[in-house]
Each structure stands twice: as C-alpha cells, then as structure tokens.
Coordinates of C-alpha atoms and ligand atoms in Angstrom, one line a residue:
M97 CA -7.1 6.2 23.1
Q98 CA -7.7 3.0 25.4
A99 CA -4.4 1.3 24.2
S100 CA -0.9 1.8 25.3
R101 CA 2.6 0.4 24.4
A102 CA 2.5 -2.1 27.4
D103 CA -0.5 -3.6 25.9
F104 CA 1.7 -4.8 23.0
P105 CA 4.6 -7.3 23.3
E106 CA 8.0 -5.9 24.1
G107 CA 9.6 -4.7 20.9
F108 CA 6.3 -4.0 18.7
L109 CA 7.1 -1.0 16.7
F110 CA 4.7 1.9 16.0
G111 CA 4.7 4.0 12.5
V112 CA 2.9 6.0 9.7
A113 CA 3.0 5.1 6.3
T114 CA 3.1 7.6 3.2
S115 CA 4.2 7.1 -0.6
A116 CA 6.1 9.2 -3.0
Y117 CA 3.3 10.4 -5.8
Q118 CA 0.6 11.1 -3.1
I119 CA 3.1 13.5 -0.9
E120 CA 6.5 14.6 -2.7
G121 CA 5.4 17.3 -5.5
H122 CA 6.1 15.1 -8.9
A123 CA 7.1 18.4 -10.5
F124 CA 9.7 19.1 -8.5
G125 CA 13.3 17.4 -8.6
G126 CA 14.0 16.5 -12.0
A127 CA 11.3 13.5 -11.8
G128 CA 10.3 11.9 -15.2
P129 CA 6.5 11.8 -16.5
T130 CA 4.7 8.7 -15.2
H131 CA 1.3 7.3 -16.1
W132 CA -0.9 8.7 -13.1
D133 CA 0.3 12.0 -14.7
S134 CA -1.2 11.0 -18.0
F135 CA -4.5 9.3 -16.2
A136 CA -5.2 12.1 -14.4
A137 CA -4.8 14.1 -17.5
T138 CA -7.8 12.3 -18.9
P139 CA -10.8 13.8 -18.5
G140 CA -13.1 11.5 -16.1
N141 CA -10.6 9.8 -14.4
V142 CA -9.6 11.5 -11.5
V143 CA -11.6 13.9 -9.5
R144 CA -11.0 17.7 -10.8
A145 CA -8.4 15.9 -12.8
E146 CA -5.9 16.6 -9.8
N147 CA -2.4 15.2 -9.9
G148 CA 0.5 14.8 -8.1
E149 CA 2.6 17.5 -9.4
R150 CA 2.6 19.5 -5.9
A151 CA 0.7 17.1 -3.3
C152 CA 2.4 18.2 -0.1
D153 CA 5.2 19.5 -1.4
H154 CA 7.3 16.9 0.9
Y155 CA 10.0 17.0 -1.6
H156 CA 11.0 20.7 -0.1
R157 CA 9.5 20.5 3.2
F158 CA 10.6 16.7 4.1
E159 CA 12.6 17.9 7.2
E160 CA 9.5 19.6 8.8
D161 CA 7.8 16.4 8.1
L162 CA 10.2 14.0 9.6
D163 CA 9.8 16.5 12.9
L164 CA 6.0 15.7 12.6
I165 CA 7.2 11.7 12.7
S166 CA 9.4 12.3 15.4
G167 CA 7.3 14.2 17.4
L168 CA 4.5 11.3 17.2
G169 CA 6.7 9.2 18.5
A170 CA 6.9 7.0 15.6
D171 CA 9.6 3.9 15.6
V172 CA 9.3 3.6 12.2
Y173 CA 8.6 5.5 8.9
R174 CA 7.1 3.4 5.7
F175 CA 7.9 5.7 2.8
S176 CA 8.4 4.8 -1.2
T177 CA 10.5 5.5 -3.8
S178 CA 9.1 7.0 -6.9
W179 CA 11.0 4.8 -10.1
A180 CA 10.2 8.0 -12.3
R181 CA 12.5 10.3 -9.8
V182 CA 15.3 8.0 -10.0
L183 CA 15.1 6.9 -13.3
P184 CA 13.3 9.6 -15.4
D185 CA 13.1 7.1 -18.2
G186 CA 12.4 4.2 -16.3
T187 CA 15.7 3.1 -17.2
G188 CA 19.0 3.9 -18.2
Q189 CA 20.9 7.0 -16.8
P190 CA 19.8 8.2 -13.1
N191 CA 18.6 11.4 -12.0
H192 CA 20.8 11.9 -9.3
E193 CA 19.1 14.5 -8.1
G194 CA 16.4 12.1 -7.2
L195 CA 18.9 9.8 -5.4
D196 CA 20.4 12.5 -3.4
F197 CA 16.7 13.5 -2.2
Y198 CA 16.4 9.6 -1.1
D199 CA 19.8 9.8 0.3
R200 CA 18.8 13.1 2.5
L201 CA 15.6 11.4 3.5
V202 CA 16.8 8.6 5.3
D203 CA 20.0 10.0 6.4
G204 CA 16.9 12.3 8.1
M205 CA 15.3 9.2 9.7
L206 CA 18.4 8.0 11.1
A207 CA 19.2 11.3 13.0
R208 CA 16.0 11.7 14.4
G209 CA 16.0 7.9 15.8
I210 CA 13.2 6.7 13.0
R211 CA 13.8 3.1 11.3
P212 CA 13.5 3.6 7.5
A213 CA 10.8 1.2 6.0
A214 CA 11.4 1.5 2.2
T215 CA 8.8 0.4 -0.2
L216 CA 10.4 0.5 -3.8
Y217 CA 7.1 1.0 -6.0
H218 CA 3.7 2.4 -4.8
W219 CA 2.3 2.9 -8.3
E220 CA 3.9 5.9 -10.3
L221 CA 5.1 3.9 -13.5
P222 CA 7.3 6.0 -15.6
Q223 CA 5.6 6.9 -18.6
P224 CA 8.4 5.7 -21.4
L225 CA 7.5 2.0 -19.6
A226 CA 3.9 2.6 -19.6
D227 CA 4.2 3.3 -23.2
K228 CA 6.0 -0.3 -23.7
G229 CA 2.9 -1.9 -22.2
G230 CA 3.9 -1.5 -18.5
W231 CA 3.2 -4.1 -16.3
R232 CA 1.6 -6.3 -19.2
N233 CA 5.5 -6.6 -20.6
A234 CA 7.0 -9.5 -19.5
D235 CA 10.1 -7.3 -19.4
M236 CA 9.1 -5.8 -16.4
P237 CA 10.9 -8.0 -13.8
N238 CA 14.0 -6.9 -15.5
W239 CA 13.3 -3.5 -15.6
F240 CA 12.2 -3.7 -12.0
A241 CA 15.4 -5.1 -11.1
D242 CA 17.5 -2.9 -12.6
F243 CA 15.5 -0.2 -10.8
T244 CA 15.8 -1.6 -7.2
Q245 CA 19.7 -1.9 -7.9
T246 CA 19.5 1.6 -8.7
V247 CA 17.8 2.4 -5.8
M248 CA 19.0 0.2 -3.0
S249 CA 23.0 0.6 -4.1
R250 CA 22.4 3.6 -2.8
I251 CA 20.3 3.6 0.3
G252 CA 20.0 -0.1 1.0
D253 CA 22.9 0.1 3.5
R254 CA 20.4 2.2 5.7
V255 CA 17.2 1.1 5.4
W256 CA 15.5 -0.9 8.2
S257 CA 13.5 -2.8 5.8
A258 CA 12.3 -2.9 2.2
A259 CA 9.3 -4.2 0.4
P260 CA 9.1 -4.3 -3.7
I261 CA 5.7 -3.2 -4.4
N262 CA 3.0 -1.8 -2.7
E263 CA -0.4 -3.6 -3.1
P264 CA 0.1 -5.9 -6.2
W265 CA -3.9 -6.5 -6.4
C266 CA -4.2 -2.3 -7.1
V267 CA -1.2 -2.5 -9.5
G268 CA -2.7 -5.7 -11.4
W269 CA -6.7 -6.0 -10.5
L270 CA -7.7 -2.0 -9.9
S271 CA -5.9 -0.7 -12.4
H272 CA -6.0 -3.3 -15.7
F273 CA -9.5 -5.1 -14.7
D274 CA -11.6 -2.4 -12.9
G275 CA -9.9 0.5 -14.8
A276 CA -10.0 2.4 -11.7
H277 CA -6.3 3.4 -11.7
A278 CA -3.9 4.4 -13.8
P279 CA -3.4 3.1 -16.8
G280 CA -7.1 2.5 -16.5
L281 CA -7.7 -0.3 -19.0
R282 CA -10.6 -2.6 -18.2
D283 CA -9.1 -6.1 -20.0
I284 CA -9.2 -9.5 -18.6
R285 CA -6.0 -10.4 -20.8
A286 CA -4.0 -7.3 -19.4
T287 CA -4.9 -8.0 -16.0
A288 CA -3.8 -11.6 -16.2
R289 CA -0.3 -10.7 -17.3
A290 CA -0.2 -7.7 -14.8
M291 CA -1.1 -9.6 -11.9
H292 CA 1.5 -12.1 -12.9
H293 CA 4.1 -10.1 -13.8
V294 CA 3.6 -8.0 -10.7
L295 CA 4.3 -10.9 -8.6
K296 CA 7.5 -11.8 -11.0
S297 CA 8.7 -8.3 -10.1
H298 CA 8.6 -8.9 -6.3
G299 CA 10.6 -11.7 -6.6
A300 CA 13.2 -10.4 -9.2
A301 CA 13.8 -7.4 -6.5
I302 CA 14.0 -9.4 -3.5
E303 CA 16.7 -11.3 -5.3
V304 CA 18.3 -7.9 -5.9
M305 CA 18.2 -7.1 -2.4
R306 CA 19.5 -10.2 -1.0
G307 CA 22.2 -9.9 -3.6
L308 CA 23.4 -6.8 -2.0
G309 CA 23.2 -8.3 1.3
M310 CA 20.3 -6.3 2.5
K311 CA 18.4 -7.8 5.2
N312 CA 14.7 -7.8 6.8
L313 CA 12.9 -7.7 3.7
G314 CA 9.0 -8.5 3.0
A315 CA 5.8 -8.1 1.0
V316 CA 2.9 -5.7 1.1
C317 CA -0.4 -7.1 0.2
N318 CA -3.8 -5.3 0.5
F319 CA -6.7 -7.5 2.0
E320 CA -10.3 -6.8 2.1
W321 CA -12.6 -9.0 4.2
A322 CA -15.1 -11.0 2.0
A323 CA -18.8 -11.5 3.6
P324 CA -21.4 -13.1 1.5
A325 CA -24.4 -11.3 1.7
S326 CA -26.2 -14.3 2.1
D327 CA -26.0 -17.8 2.4
D328 CA -27.4 -18.6 -1.0
P329 CA -24.9 -20.7 -2.4
A330 CA -24.4 -18.2 -5.6
D331 CA -23.4 -15.7 -3.3
M332 CA -21.2 -17.7 -1.1
A333 CA -19.8 -18.9 -4.5
A334 CA -19.3 -15.1 -5.5
T335 CA -17.6 -14.4 -2.7
A336 CA -15.2 -17.0 -2.8
R337 CA -14.2 -15.8 -5.8
Y338 CA -13.7 -12.4 -4.6
D339 CA -11.6 -13.4 -2.1
A340 CA -9.4 -15.5 -3.9
I341 CA -9.0 -12.5 -6.4
Y342 CA -8.4 -9.9 -3.7
N343 CA -6.6 -11.9 -1.3
R344 CA -5.7 -15.5 -1.7
F345 CA -4.1 -14.9 -5.5
F346 CA -1.1 -13.0 -4.1
L347 CA -0.5 -15.2 -0.5
G348 CA -0.8 -18.0 -2.7
G349 CA 1.7 -17.0 -4.8
L350 CA 4.0 -16.0 -2.1
F351 CA 3.7 -18.8 0.3
K352 CA 2.3 -21.7 -1.6
G353 CA 3.6 -21.7 -5.4
E354 CA 0.3 -21.9 -6.6
Y355 CA -2.9 -19.4 -7.8
P356 CA -6.2 -20.4 -6.5
P357 CA -8.5 -22.5 -8.8
E358 CA -11.6 -19.7 -8.5
V359 CA -8.7 -17.1 -10.2
L360 CA -7.5 -19.5 -12.9
E361 CA -11.1 -20.1 -13.9
G362 CA -11.2 -16.6 -15.6
L363 CA -7.2 -16.1 -16.0
E364 CA -5.9 -19.0 -17.2
P365 CA -6.2 -18.6 -20.7
H366 CA -4.3 -15.0 -20.5
L367 CA -1.5 -15.4 -18.5
P368 CA 2.1 -15.5 -20.1
K369 CA 3.6 -18.9 -21.2
G370 CA 5.3 -20.8 -18.6
W371 CA 3.9 -19.0 -15.8
Q372 CA 3.8 -22.2 -13.5
D373 CA 7.4 -22.2 -13.6
D374 CA 7.9 -18.8 -12.1
F375 CA 6.8 -19.5 -8.9
A376 CA 10.4 -20.4 -7.6
L377 CA 11.1 -16.7 -8.2
I378 CA 7.7 -15.7 -7.1
G379 CA 8.1 -17.7 -3.7
T380 CA 11.7 -16.0 -2.8
P381 CA 11.6 -16.6 1.2
L382 CA 10.7 -13.3 2.8
D383 CA 11.4 -12.1 6.6
W384 CA 8.2 -10.7 7.0
I385 CA 4.7 -10.1 5.5
G386 CA 2.6 -6.7 5.7
V387 CA -1.2 -6.8 5.7
N388 CA -2.7 -3.6 4.5
Y389 CA -6.1 -3.5 5.8
Y390 CA -9.3 -1.1 6.1
T391 CA -12.8 -2.6 5.6
R392 CA -14.8 -5.6 4.0
K393 CA -17.2 -6.0 1.4
R394 CA -20.4 -7.9 1.1
I395 CA -20.5 -10.1 -1.7
R396 CA -23.3 -11.4 -3.8
A397 CA -23.5 -13.2 -7.0
G398 CA -23.5 -10.9 -10.0
D399 CA -24.6 -10.9 -13.8
G400 CA -22.6 -11.6 -16.6
P401 CA -19.3 -13.8 -17.5
W402 CA -16.6 -14.5 -14.7
P403 CA -16.0 -13.3 -11.9
A404 CA -19.7 -12.7 -12.0
Y405 CA -19.5 -11.0 -8.5
A406 CA -21.0 -7.7 -7.5
E407 CA -20.9 -5.3 -4.0
A408 CA -23.9 -6.0 -1.9
E409 CA -25.4 -2.6 0.1
T410 CA -23.5 -1.7 3.2
V411 CA -25.0 -2.4 6.7
L412 CA -22.2 -0.7 9.1
P413 CA -21.0 2.8 9.8
L414 CA -18.7 4.0 6.9
T415 CA -15.5 6.1 6.3
Q416 CA -15.5 9.1 4.0
M417 CA -14.4 6.5 1.3
G418 CA -17.7 4.8 1.6
W419 CA -16.0 1.6 3.3
E420 CA -17.3 -0.3 6.0
I421 CA -15.8 -0.1 9.6
Y422 CA -15.2 -3.6 10.5
P423 CA -12.1 -4.0 12.6
D424 CA -13.1 -7.9 13.2
G425 CA -11.7 -8.4 9.7
L426 CA -8.2 -7.1 10.6
R427 CA -7.8 -9.6 13.4
D428 CA -9.3 -12.4 11.2
F429 CA -6.8 -11.7 8.3
L430 CA -3.8 -11.5 10.8
L431 CA -4.8 -14.8 12.3
R432 CA -5.6 -16.2 9.0
T433 CA -2.6 -15.1 7.3
A434 CA -0.3 -16.9 10.0
R435 CA -2.5 -20.0 10.4
E436 CA -2.6 -20.8 6.4
Y437 CA 0.4 -18.8 4.8
S438 CA 3.1 -17.4 6.8
G439 CA 3.5 -19.5 9.6
D440 CA 5.9 -17.8 12.3
L441 CA 6.9 -15.0 9.8
P442 CA 6.3 -11.8 11.8
I443 CA 3.3 -10.1 10.2
Y444 CA 3.2 -6.1 10.2
V445 CA -0.1 -3.9 9.7
T446 CA 2.0 -1.8 7.3
E447 CA -1.2 0.0 6.5
N448 CA -4.6 1.1 8.7
G449 CA -6.7 4.3 8.6
M450 CA -9.3 6.3 7.6
A451 CA -10.8 9.1 5.5
N452 CA -12.9 11.5 7.1
P453 CA -13.5 15.1 6.2
D454 CA -11.5 16.8 8.8
L455 CA -11.4 20.4 9.4
P456 CA -8.2 21.6 11.7
D457 CA -10.1 23.2 14.2
R458 CA -12.4 20.0 14.9
P459 CA -11.4 17.1 16.2
D460 CA -11.1 14.0 14.7
T461 CA -12.6 11.7 17.1
E462 CA -13.9 9.3 14.6
R463 CA -10.3 8.8 13.4
I464 CA -9.3 8.1 16.9
D465 CA -12.0 5.7 17.4
Y466 CA -11.3 4.0 14.2
L467 CA -7.6 3.3 15.5
D468 CA -8.9 2.2 18.5
A469 CA -11.0 -0.4 17.6
H470 CA -8.5 -1.4 15.0
L471 CA -5.5 -1.8 17.6
S472 CA -7.7 -3.8 20.1
A473 CA -8.3 -6.0 16.6
V474 CA -4.6 -6.4 16.5
R475 CA -4.1 -7.5 20.2
E476 CA -7.4 -10.0 19.5
A477 CA -4.8 -11.6 16.9
I478 CA -1.6 -11.4 19.0
A479 CA -3.5 -13.0 21.8
G480 CA -5.0 -15.5 19.2
G481 CA -1.4 -16.5 18.0
A482 CA -0.7 -14.3 15.1
P483 CA 3.1 -13.0 15.5
V484 CA 2.2 -9.7 14.7
S485 CA 5.3 -7.3 15.2
G486 CA 3.9 -3.8 14.2
Y487 CA 1.4 -1.1 13.0
F488 CA 1.7 1.4 10.7
V489 CA -1.2 4.0 10.3
W490 CA -2.3 5.3 7.0
S491 CA -1.3 8.1 6.7
L492 CA 0.9 10.6 8.2
M493 CA -0.8 13.6 6.4
D494 CA -3.4 14.2 4.1
N495 CA -2.4 13.6 0.7
Y496 CA -3.2 12.7 -3.1
E497 CA -5.8 9.9 -3.0
W498 CA -5.5 8.8 -6.5
S499 CA -8.4 8.9 -8.5
L500 CA -10.5 10.6 -5.7
G501 CA -8.1 13.6 -5.8
Y502 CA -7.3 15.6 -2.4
E503 CA -10.9 15.5 -1.3
K504 CA -10.4 12.3 1.1
R505 CA -8.2 12.8 4.5
F506 CA -6.4 10.2 5.3
G507 CA -3.9 12.0 7.7
L508 CA -3.0 12.1 11.2
V509 CA -1.6 15.8 10.3
H510 CA -4.2 18.0 8.2
V511 CA -3.0 19.5 5.1
D512 CA -4.0 23.1 3.5
F513 CA -3.9 22.3 0.4
E514 CA -3.8 26.3 -0.5
T515 CA -0.8 27.2 1.6
L516 CA 0.4 23.7 2.5
A517 CA 0.4 24.3 6.3
R518 CA 0.3 21.3 8.3
T519 CA -1.9 20.8 11.7
P520 CA -1.7 17.9 13.9
K521 CA -5.1 16.3 14.4
A522 CA -6.5 15.2 17.6
S523 CA -5.6 12.1 16.4
Y524 CA -2.1 12.8 16.3
E525 CA -2.2 14.5 19.7
A526 CA -3.7 11.1 21.1
L527 CA -1.2 8.3 19.5
A528 CA 2.0 10.7 20.7
R529 CA 0.7 10.9 24.0
W530 CA 1.4 6.7 24.2
W531 CA 3.9 6.4 21.2
R532 CA 6.0 9.3 22.6
A533 CA 6.0 7.5 26.3
Q534 CA 8.4 4.4 26.0
A535 CA 9.8 4.5 22.0
S536 CA 11.4 1.4 21.5
Ligands
IFM287 O1 -4.2 6.1 -0.3 C1 -4.1 4.8 -0.2 C2 -2.7 4.0 -0.4 O2 -1.6 4.7 -1.6 C3 -2.7 2.7 -0.8 N1 -3.1 1.8 0.3 C4 -4.5 2.5 0.5 C5 -4.7 4.2 0.9 C6 -6.0 4.6 0.9 O3 -6.8 4.2 -0.1

C-alpha cells in the first residue's frame, strides 16, 4: 500500500467495523427473533434464504476475532449491539446472557488496547416491535431510549464512542420504500414515518447517553455520490431528488433542523403530525459525524410519480456488488459535509471497503487498490480542510451481506462458512504492515 501513518495527522485513528447480526450468530445466547429472521424466511427476499442464525459464530469466537483486530494494529473497533439479544421482546426484561456478552466483548477490546466504538442499532429489530409497526410506530423513540438505557448502563462507562443508528437511509428508505431490506415494505407513508422516527430515535438515544454522562457521541450516515447522467435539466433535477433523499435529508435534519424541499415534495403529506416540532430533539448536539461511503450512482429522470429517478448505466470499474469504484466521491463528501453541515466537528469515515469474490489462497489486490485509492481521497479531503479524524474499513471479516446472503465478501479476513475458519487476506497483511508500525 502507498500510505503510512505518517501521511495522516497525529492522532488519526484507524479501525475496522462489523455489526451484530452480520457476524454474531443470532441463534446463540438467548436472543429473541428479529424482523430479519422473518424477512429472510420469506422466499425471494434473500439469496438462498440465508439468515444470521450462525453467521461467523463470533458469539463463541470473539476472542479469536479480537486477536485478529489486535494483530492488524487497529486503534478502534466499531461493533454493534443487537437489540433482540439484549431485550428479546424489544422492551421489558433484559437477557442477562446478552448483556454479559457485550460486557466481555468490551473488556476484551480494552485488554488488547483497542478502543470500543459502539453502534446501538444495526438493523435487527426485535420481532415483537416489528409486529407493532416497527419504525412506523410513533413509540419507537421511547422504546429505543429504553434499549439505549439498558445497554449503556452496562457498557457505557467503557466505550470510547457511541452512535445510535447505523445508516438511517437504509433503515428508512431502503427498507420501507425500496423494500430491499426488512421489513420489505414499498409504501410511501411507511417510509415518511420511518425516516422521521429514525431521526427522532437517534436524538432520544443521544439524550439518554448524555444523561448517563457518556462522551464522544455521534451519528453514522451512509452517502452515495449522485452524478447526473447528462446535463439535461430533467436528469439534473432527478439527481437533486436522489441526493436529497439519500444524503441531505439526514444531514439537514441533524445539523440544520430542516428537511430538503425535494424530499418534502413527496413525503410531507405522510409525515407524522407535528413533525416540524421535533428538530430540537433530532438536532441535539453531537461530538462527531460518521460518513459511510462506498460508491456513486449516475442518475437520470425516471417515469412515474415522485421521486421519478432511475439509475443510469455504470461507466467505471465495479466491485462484486456492482458498485462503481469512485474514490473522489469520498473526498467530495468529506469536504461537503464539513463545509455545508458539520463545520469543525470531527468527521470519521465509519465505513469504506469493497466486496470481492476472494479465495483464501489468492491475493485480494483489488481490495488493496480500492483501500489505497480511498485513503488517498481522505488525505485530499484533509488537505482541503475537512477535519477527518479516523477511518474504518468495512469489514473485519466476510459476513452476512443482508439480502445478498453470504456471497459478497467484504472482509480483510476470509471466512470459510462451512468450517468457520478465518484466514487473513493480503489486504489484512498490507494494512497491518503500517497500522502496526506506530499504533496511536
Ligand atoms: O454490510 C453493509 C453494512 O451492514 C452497512 N453498510 C454497508 C455494508 C456493505 O453493504
């Protein structure tokens, strides 16, 4: 790899990210059912109807996995807590086995000198709450606040950072408008409510954590660079709608107390009554903002009602996900986030990485090149004035890629899903060579 720690500002942190349902093995340790289990059990939703029952069996092998993170020289490990593992019914009686697991996990990081970066929710909603309408239900902020209180009363004293919800766009839009993730809805009213309740729940969780005296609290949003397929005004307007829904809705809510007009054009009639009064909670001050970045989309005008956009053909090399490799988008998002929304607030690249059809005995040079190019983009953003403070690779190891099952391999470590053997890839070794050099 081209980079070294010396190329980044002093104190810049490097880490890896995973999430609970994608690696833990949800069948273990008394976790309750989630909407991902029922979504995956419905034919046609997930490749081979695969689910997170066993995943990487991280629940039993977490010490080995923490050793891999330590061997990599990572400063920080970004993990998530499973709501249904901690509160199998979504509310009420905690599962002590689940809380003990996160306690041991955090202590295992600290024992290895790794900073724990917790995300409270990364998509596995307890089924009993999904049965009550899930993110559409106006009680979600209260349920989420209670979950936050339960988890963080136990581990909040030792985590280095915490964020409430991973990728609100996926929780709101992808899951309720596109129907591609659980609960698999395609409904504009459900979408409007979910998008708003996700942000309200974010704010409620931040307030709970502040009340517990926790510091270093942030939000993690995923962004896709949107480029018009042509300079035709219709394509440009469609691109602005895509950008507003995907990117500006969440930043606008968190930092400006407003939603973009291009989104209100479609969602306003369906937002819950009194939504305008919720921005004080949604915009409760943060200590950092997280940017998850993978790709860009070329957008053209589409047929039909709002939002009337369509994806145009790709023109750049693609990852195994079919996503264009476009590192400039990361640089531009980091600059734009600081310039238009977050100012001097530290920005972390909380996810970046690529899926590749890796085999354990073949060097994953494509991933090394991808990471190299995106790390250069981070350096360019820093040079341009963006206060970027850290970078996390998605992901530590191959895992459950949601509706695409176990086929898409994002890991720095190869996982054989028959034997569960872990084998570090060439990208792991390449990063370890310089991350281990002078861990901060
Ligand atoms: O695997 C996902 C992760 O759960 C959230 N961010 C994007 C990753 C790759 O699709």
